[in-house]
Tab-separated table of C-alpha atoms in Angstrom:
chain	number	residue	atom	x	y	z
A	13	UNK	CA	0.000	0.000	0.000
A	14	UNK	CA	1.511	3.440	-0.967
A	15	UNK	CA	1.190	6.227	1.287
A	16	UNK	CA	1.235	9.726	0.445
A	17	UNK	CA	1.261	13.074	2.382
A	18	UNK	CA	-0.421	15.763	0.852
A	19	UNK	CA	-2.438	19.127	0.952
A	20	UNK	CA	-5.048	21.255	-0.443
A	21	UNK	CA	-6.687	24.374	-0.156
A	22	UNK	CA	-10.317	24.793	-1.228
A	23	UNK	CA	-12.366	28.172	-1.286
A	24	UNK	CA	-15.974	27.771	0.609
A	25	UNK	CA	-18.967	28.689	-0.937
A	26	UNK	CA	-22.806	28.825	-0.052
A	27	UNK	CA	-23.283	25.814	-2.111
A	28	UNK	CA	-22.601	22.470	-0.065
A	29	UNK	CA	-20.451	20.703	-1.866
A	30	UNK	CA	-17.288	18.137	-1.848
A	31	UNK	CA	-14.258	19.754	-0.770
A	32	UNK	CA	-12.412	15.945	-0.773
A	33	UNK	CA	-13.285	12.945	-1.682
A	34	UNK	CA	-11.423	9.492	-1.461
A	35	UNK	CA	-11.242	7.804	-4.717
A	36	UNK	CA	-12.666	4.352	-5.505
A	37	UNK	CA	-9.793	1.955	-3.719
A	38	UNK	CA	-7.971	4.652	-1.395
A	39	UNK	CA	-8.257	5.484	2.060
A	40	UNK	CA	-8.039	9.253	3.206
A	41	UNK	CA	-6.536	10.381	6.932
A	42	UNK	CA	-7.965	13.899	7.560
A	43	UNK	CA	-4.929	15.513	9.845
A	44	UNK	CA	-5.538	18.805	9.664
A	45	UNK	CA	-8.434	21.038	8.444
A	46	UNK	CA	-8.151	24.512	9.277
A	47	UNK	CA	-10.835	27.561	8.222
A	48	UNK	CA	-9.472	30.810	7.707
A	49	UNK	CA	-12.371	33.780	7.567
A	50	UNK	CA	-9.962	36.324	4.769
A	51	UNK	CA	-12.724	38.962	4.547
A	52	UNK	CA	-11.753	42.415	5.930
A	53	UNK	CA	-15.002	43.160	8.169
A	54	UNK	CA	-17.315	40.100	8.190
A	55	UNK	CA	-17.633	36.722	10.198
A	56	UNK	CA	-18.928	33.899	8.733
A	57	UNK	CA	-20.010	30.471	9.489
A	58	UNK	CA	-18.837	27.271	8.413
A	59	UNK	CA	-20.297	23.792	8.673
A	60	UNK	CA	-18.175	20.852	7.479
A	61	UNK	CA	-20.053	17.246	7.300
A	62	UNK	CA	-18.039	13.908	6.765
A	63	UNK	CA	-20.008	12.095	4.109
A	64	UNK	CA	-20.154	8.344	4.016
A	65	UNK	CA	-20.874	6.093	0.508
A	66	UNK	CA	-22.228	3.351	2.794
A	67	UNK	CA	-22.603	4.496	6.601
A	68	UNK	CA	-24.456	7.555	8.477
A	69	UNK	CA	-23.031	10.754	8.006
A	70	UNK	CA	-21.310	12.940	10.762
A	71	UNK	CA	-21.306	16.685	11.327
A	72	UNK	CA	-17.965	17.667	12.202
A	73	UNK	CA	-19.152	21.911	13.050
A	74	UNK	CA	-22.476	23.340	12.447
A	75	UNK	CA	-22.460	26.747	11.775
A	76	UNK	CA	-19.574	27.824	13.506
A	77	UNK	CA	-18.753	31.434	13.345
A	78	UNK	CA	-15.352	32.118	12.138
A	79	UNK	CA	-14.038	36.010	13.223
A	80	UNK	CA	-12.812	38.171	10.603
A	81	UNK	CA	-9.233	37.759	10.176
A	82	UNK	CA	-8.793	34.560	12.205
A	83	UNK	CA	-8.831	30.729	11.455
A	84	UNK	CA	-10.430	27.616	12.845
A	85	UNK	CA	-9.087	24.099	13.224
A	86	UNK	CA	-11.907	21.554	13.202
A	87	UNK	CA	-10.202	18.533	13.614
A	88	UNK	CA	-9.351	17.670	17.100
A	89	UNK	CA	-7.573	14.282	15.856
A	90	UNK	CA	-7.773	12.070	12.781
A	91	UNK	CA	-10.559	11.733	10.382
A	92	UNK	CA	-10.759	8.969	8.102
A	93	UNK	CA	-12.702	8.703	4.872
A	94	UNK	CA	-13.145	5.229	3.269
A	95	UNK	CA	-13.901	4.820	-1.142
A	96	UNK	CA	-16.277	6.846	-1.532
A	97	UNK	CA	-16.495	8.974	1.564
A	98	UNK	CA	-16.013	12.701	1.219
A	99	UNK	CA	-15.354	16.058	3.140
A	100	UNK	CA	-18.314	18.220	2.477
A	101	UNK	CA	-18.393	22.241	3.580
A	102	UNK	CA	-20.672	24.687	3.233
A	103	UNK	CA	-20.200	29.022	4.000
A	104	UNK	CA	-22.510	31.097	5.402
A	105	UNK	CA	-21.539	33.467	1.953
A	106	UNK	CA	-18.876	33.625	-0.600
A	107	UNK	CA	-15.688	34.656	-0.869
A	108	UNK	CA	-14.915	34.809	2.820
A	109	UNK	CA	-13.534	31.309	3.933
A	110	UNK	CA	-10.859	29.321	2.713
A	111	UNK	CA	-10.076	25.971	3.818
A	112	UNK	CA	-6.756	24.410	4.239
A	113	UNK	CA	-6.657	20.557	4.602
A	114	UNK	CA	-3.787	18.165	5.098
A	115	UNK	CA	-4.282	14.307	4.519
A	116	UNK	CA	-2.410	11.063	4.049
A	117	UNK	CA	-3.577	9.100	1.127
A	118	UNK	CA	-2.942	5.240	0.751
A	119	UNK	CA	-3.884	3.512	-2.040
């Protein structure tokens, strides 16, 4: 099994939507997922929901306000996503969050 540390960043919009998703036959470790609010005079909310393909979904933060000009780290340990599973987040608007998430993928 190959292992691979990586990173993305992903910008959060209104629309709820797949920020990550493990592909058919990999396994994804969530380390690190960290909101930063980058809008000059507005908080915003974020909620972040761990998808499954074949399980009951989880709600990792609902609607948690994020100040303006300061971040968020969601994770409080390891998250893992399974074929199929994904890392869904949503914004209370546009263009003010940005999400940076660090994972391991094996394959």
């Amino acid at each position: 099994m190959a292992d691979v540390l990586t990173g993305k960043g992903y910008a959060i919009t209104t629309t709820n939507a797949a920020a990550l998703t493990a592909a058919g036959g990999t396994i994804i470790t969530l380390i690190g997922v960290t909101i930063a609010n980058i809008h000059a005079s507005d908080a915003a909310w974020v909620t972040a929901d761990v998808v499954r393909s074949g399980g009951v979904n989880s709600e990792l933060t609902h609607e948690i306000s994020v100040p303006v000009n300061d971040s968020l780290d969601i994770l409080q340990g390891k998250v893992v996503l399974n074929a199929g599973d994904a890392l869904w987040l949503d914004a209370e608007a546009n263009s003010k969050l940005e999400a940076s998430i660090s994972y391991l993928v094996q394959s």
